[in-house]
Coordinates of N, CA and C and ligand atoms in Angstrom, one line a residue:
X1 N 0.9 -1.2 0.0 CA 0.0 0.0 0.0 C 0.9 1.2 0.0
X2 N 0.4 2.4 -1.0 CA 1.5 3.6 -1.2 C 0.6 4.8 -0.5
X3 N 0.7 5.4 0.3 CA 0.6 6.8 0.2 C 1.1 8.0 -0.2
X4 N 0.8 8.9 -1.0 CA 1.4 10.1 -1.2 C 0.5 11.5 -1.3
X5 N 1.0 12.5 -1.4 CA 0.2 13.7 -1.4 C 0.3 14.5 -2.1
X6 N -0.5 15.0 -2.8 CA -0.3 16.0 -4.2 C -0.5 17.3 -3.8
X7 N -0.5 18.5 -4.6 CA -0.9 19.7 -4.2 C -1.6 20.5 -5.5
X8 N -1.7 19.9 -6.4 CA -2.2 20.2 -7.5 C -2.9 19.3 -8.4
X9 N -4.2 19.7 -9.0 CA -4.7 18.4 -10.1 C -3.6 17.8 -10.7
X10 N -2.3 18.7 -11.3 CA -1.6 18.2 -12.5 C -0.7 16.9 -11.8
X11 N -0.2 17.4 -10.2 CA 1.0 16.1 -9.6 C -0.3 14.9 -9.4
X12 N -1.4 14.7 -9.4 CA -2.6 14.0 -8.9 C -2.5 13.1 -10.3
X13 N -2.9 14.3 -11.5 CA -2.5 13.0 -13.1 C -0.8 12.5 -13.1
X14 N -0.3 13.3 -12.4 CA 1.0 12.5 -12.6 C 1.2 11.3 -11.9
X15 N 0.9 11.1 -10.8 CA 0.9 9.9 -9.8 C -0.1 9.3 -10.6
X16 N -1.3 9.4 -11.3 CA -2.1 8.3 -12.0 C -1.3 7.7 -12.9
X17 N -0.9 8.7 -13.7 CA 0.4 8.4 -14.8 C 1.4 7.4 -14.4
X18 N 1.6 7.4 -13.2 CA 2.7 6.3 -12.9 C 2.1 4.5 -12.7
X19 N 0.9 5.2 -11.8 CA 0.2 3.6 -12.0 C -0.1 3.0 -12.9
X20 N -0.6 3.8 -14.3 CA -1.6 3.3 -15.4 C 0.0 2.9 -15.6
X21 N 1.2 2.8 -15.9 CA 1.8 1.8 -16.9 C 2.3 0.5 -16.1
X22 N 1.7 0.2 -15.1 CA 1.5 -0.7 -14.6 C 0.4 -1.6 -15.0
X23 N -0.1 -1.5 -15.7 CA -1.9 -1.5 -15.9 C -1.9 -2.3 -17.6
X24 N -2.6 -3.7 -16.8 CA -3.0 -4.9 -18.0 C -4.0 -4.9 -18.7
X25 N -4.5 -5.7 -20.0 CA -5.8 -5.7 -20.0 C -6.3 -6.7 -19.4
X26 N -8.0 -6.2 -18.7 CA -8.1 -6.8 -17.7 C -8.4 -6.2 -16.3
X27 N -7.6 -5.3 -16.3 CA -7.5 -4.6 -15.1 C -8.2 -3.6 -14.8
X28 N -8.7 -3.8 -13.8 CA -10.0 -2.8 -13.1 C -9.4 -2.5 -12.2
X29 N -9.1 -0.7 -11.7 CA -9.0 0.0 -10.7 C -9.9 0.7 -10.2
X30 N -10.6 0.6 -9.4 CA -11.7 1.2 -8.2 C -10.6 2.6 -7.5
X31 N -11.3 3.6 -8.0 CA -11.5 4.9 -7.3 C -12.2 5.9 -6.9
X32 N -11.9 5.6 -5.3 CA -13.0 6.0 -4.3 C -12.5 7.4 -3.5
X33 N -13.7 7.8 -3.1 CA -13.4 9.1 -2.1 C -14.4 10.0 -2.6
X34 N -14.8 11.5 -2.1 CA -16.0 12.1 -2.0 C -15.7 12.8 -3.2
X35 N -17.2 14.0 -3.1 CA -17.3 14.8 -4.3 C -15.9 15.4 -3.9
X36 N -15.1 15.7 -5.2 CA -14.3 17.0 -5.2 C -13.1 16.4 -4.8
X37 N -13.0 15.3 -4.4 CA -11.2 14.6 -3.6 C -10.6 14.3 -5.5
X38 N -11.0 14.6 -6.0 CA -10.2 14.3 -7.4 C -9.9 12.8 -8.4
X39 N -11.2 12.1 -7.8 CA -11.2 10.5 -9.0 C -11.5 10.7 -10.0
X40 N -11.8 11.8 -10.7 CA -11.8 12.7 -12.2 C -10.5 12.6 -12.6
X41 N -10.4 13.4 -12.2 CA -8.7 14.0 -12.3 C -7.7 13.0 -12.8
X42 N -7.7 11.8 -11.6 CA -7.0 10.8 -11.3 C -7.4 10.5 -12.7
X43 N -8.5 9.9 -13.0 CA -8.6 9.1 -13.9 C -7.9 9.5 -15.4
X44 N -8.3 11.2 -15.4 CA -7.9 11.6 -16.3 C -6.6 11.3 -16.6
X45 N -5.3 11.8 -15.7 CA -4.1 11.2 -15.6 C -4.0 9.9 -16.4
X46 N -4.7 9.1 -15.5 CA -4.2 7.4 -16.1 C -4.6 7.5 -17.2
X47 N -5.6 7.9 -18.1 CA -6.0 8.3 -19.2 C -5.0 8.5 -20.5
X48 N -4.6 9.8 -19.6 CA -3.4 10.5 -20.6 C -2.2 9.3 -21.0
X49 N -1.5 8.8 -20.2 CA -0.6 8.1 -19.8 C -0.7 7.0 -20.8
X50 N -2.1 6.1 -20.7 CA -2.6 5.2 -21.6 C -2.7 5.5 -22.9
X51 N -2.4 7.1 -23.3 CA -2.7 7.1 -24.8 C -4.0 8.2 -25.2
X52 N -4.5 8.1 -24.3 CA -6.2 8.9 -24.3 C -5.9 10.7 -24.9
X53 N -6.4 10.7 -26.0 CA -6.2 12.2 -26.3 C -7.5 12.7 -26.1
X54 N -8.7 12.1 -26.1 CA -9.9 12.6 -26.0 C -10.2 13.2 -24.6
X55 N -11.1 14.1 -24.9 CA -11.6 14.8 -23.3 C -12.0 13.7 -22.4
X56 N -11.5 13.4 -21.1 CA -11.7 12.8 -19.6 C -12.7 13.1 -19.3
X57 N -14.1 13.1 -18.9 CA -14.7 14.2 -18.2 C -15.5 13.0 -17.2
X58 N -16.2 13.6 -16.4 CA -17.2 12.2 -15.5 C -18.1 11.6 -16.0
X59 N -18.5 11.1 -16.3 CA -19.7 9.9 -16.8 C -20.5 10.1 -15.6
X60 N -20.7 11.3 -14.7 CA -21.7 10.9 -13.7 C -23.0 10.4 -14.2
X61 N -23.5 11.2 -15.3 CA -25.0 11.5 -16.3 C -25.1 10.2 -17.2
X62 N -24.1 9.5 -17.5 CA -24.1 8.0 -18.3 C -23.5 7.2 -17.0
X63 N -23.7 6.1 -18.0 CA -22.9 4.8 -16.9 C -21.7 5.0 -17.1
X64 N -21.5 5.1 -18.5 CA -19.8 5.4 -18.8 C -19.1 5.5 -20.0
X65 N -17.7 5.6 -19.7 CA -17.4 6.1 -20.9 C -16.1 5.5 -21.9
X66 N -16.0 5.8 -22.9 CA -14.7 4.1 -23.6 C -14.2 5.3 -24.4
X67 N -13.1 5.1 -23.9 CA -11.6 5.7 -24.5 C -11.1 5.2 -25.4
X68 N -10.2 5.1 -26.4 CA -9.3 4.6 -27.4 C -8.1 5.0 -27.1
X69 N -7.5 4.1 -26.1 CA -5.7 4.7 -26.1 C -5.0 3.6 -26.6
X70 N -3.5 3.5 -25.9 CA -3.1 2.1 -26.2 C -3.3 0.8 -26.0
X71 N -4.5 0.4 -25.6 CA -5.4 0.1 -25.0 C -6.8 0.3 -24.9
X72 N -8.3 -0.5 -24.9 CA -9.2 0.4 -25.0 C -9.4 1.0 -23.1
X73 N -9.8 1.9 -22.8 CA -10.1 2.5 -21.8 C -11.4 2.7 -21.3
X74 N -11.9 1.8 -20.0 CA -13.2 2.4 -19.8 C -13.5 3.2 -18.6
X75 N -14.5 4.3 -18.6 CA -14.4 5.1 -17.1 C -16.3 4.8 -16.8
X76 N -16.0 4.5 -15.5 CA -17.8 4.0 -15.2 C -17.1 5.0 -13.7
X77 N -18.7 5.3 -13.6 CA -19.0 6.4 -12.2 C -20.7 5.7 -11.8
X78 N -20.3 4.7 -10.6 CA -21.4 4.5 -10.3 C -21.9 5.3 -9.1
X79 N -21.9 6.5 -8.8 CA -22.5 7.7 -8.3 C -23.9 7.6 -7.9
X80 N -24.7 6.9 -9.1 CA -26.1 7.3 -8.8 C -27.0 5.8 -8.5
X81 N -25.6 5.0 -8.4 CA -26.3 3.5 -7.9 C -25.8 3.4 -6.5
X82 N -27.2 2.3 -6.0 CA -27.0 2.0 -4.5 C -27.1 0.2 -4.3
X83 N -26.8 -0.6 -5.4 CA -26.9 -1.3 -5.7 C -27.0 -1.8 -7.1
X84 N -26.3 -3.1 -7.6 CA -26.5 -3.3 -9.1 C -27.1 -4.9 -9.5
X85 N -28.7 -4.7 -10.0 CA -29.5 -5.9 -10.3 C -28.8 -6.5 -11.6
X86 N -29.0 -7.7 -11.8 CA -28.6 -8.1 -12.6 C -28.7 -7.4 -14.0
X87 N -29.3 -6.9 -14.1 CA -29.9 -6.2 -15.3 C -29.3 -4.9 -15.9
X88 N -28.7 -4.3 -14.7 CA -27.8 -3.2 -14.8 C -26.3 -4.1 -14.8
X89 N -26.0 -4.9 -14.2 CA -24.8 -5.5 -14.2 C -24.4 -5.7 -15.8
X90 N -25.7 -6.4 -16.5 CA -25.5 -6.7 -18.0 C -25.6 -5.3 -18.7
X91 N -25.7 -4.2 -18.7 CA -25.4 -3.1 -19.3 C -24.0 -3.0 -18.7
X92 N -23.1 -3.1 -18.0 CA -21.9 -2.3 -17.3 C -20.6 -3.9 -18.0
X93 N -21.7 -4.9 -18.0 CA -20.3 -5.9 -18.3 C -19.5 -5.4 -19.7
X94 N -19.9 -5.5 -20.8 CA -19.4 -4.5 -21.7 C -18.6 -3.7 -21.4
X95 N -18.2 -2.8 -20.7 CA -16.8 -2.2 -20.2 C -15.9 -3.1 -19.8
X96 N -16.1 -4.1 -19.3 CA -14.8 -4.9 -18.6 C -14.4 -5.6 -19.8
X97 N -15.0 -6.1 -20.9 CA -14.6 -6.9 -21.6 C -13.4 -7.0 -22.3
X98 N -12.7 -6.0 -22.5 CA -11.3 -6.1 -22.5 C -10.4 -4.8 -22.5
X99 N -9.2 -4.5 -22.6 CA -8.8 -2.9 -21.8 C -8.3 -3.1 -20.6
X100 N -8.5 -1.8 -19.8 CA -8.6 -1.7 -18.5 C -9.7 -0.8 -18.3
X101 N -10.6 -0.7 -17.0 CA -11.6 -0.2 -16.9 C -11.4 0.3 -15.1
X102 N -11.6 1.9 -15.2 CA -11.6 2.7 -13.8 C -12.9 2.9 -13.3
X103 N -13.2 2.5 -11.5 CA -14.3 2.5 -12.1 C -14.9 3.7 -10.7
X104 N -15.8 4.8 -10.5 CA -15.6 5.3 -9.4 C -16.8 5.3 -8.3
X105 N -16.6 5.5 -7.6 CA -17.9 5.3 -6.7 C -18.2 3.6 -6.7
X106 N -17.3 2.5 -6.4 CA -17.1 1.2 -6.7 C -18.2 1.0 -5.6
X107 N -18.7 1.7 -4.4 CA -19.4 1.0 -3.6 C -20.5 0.2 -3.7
X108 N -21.0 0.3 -4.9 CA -22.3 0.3 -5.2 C -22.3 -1.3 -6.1
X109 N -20.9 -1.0 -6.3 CA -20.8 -2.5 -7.3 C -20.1 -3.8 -6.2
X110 N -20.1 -3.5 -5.1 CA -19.2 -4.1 -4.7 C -19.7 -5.9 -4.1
X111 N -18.7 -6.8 -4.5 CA -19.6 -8.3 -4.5 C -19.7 -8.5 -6.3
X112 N -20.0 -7.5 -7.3 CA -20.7 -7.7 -8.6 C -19.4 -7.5 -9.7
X113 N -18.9 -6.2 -9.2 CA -17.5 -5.9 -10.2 C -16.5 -7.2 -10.2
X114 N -16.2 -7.1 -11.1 CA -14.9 -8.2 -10.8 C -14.0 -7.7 -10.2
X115 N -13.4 -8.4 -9.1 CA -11.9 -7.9 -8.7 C -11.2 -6.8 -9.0
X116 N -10.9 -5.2 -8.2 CA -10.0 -4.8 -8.3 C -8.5 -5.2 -8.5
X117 N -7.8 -4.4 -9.8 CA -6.3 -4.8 -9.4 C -5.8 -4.2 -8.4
X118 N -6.2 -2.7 -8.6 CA -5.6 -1.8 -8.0 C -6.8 -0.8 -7.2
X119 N -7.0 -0.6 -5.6 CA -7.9 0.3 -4.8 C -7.6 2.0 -5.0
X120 N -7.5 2.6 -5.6 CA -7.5 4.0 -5.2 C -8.3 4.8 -4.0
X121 N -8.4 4.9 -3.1 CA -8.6 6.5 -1.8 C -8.2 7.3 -2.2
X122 N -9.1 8.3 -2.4 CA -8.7 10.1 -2.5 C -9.4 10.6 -1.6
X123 N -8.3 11.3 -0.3 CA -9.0 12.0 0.3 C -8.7 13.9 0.6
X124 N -9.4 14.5 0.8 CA -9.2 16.3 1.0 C -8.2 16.3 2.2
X125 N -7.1 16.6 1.7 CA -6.0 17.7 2.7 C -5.9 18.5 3.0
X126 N -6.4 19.7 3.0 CA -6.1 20.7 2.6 C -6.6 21.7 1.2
X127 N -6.7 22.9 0.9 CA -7.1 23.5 0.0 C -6.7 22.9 -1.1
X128 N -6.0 22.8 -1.5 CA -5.5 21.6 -3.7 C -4.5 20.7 -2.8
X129 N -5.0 20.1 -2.0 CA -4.1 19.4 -1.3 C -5.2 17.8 -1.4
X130 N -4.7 16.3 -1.8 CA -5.4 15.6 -1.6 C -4.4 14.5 -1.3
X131 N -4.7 13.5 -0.7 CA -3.8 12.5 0.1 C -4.5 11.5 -0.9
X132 N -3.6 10.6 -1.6 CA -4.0 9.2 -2.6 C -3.4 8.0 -2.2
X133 N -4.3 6.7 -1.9 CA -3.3 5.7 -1.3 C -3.9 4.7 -2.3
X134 N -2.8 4.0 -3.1 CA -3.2 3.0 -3.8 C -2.8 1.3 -3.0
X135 N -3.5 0.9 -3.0 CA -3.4 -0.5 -2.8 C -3.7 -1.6 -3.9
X136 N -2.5 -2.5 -3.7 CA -2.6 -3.3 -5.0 C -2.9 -4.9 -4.2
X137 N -3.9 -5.5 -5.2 CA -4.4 -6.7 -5.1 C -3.0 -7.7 -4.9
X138 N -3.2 -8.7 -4.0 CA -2.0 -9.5 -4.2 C -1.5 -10.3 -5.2
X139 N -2.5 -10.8 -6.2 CA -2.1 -11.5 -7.5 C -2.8 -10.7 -8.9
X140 N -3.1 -11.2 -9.6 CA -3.7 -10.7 -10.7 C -4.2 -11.9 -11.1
X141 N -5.5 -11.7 -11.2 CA -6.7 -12.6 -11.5 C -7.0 -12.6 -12.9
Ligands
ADP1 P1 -14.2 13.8 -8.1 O1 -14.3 13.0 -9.4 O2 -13.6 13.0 -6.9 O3 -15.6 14.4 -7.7 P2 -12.8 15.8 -9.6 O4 -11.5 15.2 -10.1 O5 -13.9 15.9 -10.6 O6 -13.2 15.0 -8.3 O7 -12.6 17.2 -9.1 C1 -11.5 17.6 -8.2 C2 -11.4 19.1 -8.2 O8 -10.4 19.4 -7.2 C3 -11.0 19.7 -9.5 O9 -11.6 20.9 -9.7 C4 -9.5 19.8 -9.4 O10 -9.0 20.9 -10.2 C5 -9.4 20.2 -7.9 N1 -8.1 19.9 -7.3 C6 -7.4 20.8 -6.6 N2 -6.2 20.2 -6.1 C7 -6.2 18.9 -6.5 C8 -5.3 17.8 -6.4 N3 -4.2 17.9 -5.6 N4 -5.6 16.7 -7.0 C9 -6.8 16.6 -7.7 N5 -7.7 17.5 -7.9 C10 -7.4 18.7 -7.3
MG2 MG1 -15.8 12.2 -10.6

């Protein structure tokens, strides 16, 4: 488990930047923490890193969203779920199907998603200050 601390959105995509080239297809990273702690941001970062030239923005208003980088990329924001029925599970499986897939507000999937590789925490430090602690799965599934 890593902790570090950023002070600006841009050092926040940079520390994403460092994880995504770690990052298989396959691989689902869950990133959690409240409105405004920066799992946008983050994502954006890993985004860039992966190849993504297209705008990052949140998929709060959709389920989500598929990138084209070196890799395909998917970003799901389950924000406005409190649970996921089968029925929504089968709209969301299509993002995992191959790529890597970020996914935020994971609580809502949790038991349904498949295995995180990698946990992201973002939490408020401070005014552009946010503390990010990544924890990595012990194997890869
Ligand atoms: P979330 O997806 O968690 O709601 P966003 O990434 O959409 O968060 O928004 C984070 C906001 O905080 C952005 O406006 C960003 O510019 C700002 N911010 C300030 N400092 C930081 C930092 N160190 N890391 C990430 N975002 C930051
Ligand atoms: Mg967000």
């Amino acid at each position: 488990m890593a902790e570090t601390e950023t002070s600006s959105p841009e050092e926040t995509e940079a520390v994403a930047g460092e994880l995504a080239v770690e990052l298989r297809t396959g691989d689902v990273v869950t990133v959690s923490g409240e409105l405004g702690s920066g799992k946008t941001t983050f994502v954006r970062g890993a985004c860039r890193a992966l190849g993504v030239s297209a705008p990052v923005t949140s998929p709060t208003f959709t389920i989500g969203h598929r990138y084209e980088g070196t890799l395909p990329v998917s970003h799901l924001d389950l924000y406005r779920f409190t649970g996921l029925s089968q029925a929504e599970w089968g709209d969301l499986e299509p993002y995992f199907d191959d790529g890597v897939a970020f996914v935020e507000w994971p609580e809502a999937g949790a038991g349904v998603l498949p295995a995180p590789r990698y946990r992201v925490h973002m939490r408020h430090s401070g005014r552009d200050r946010r503390s990010i602690t990544i924890e990595r799965a012990d194997t890869r599934v």
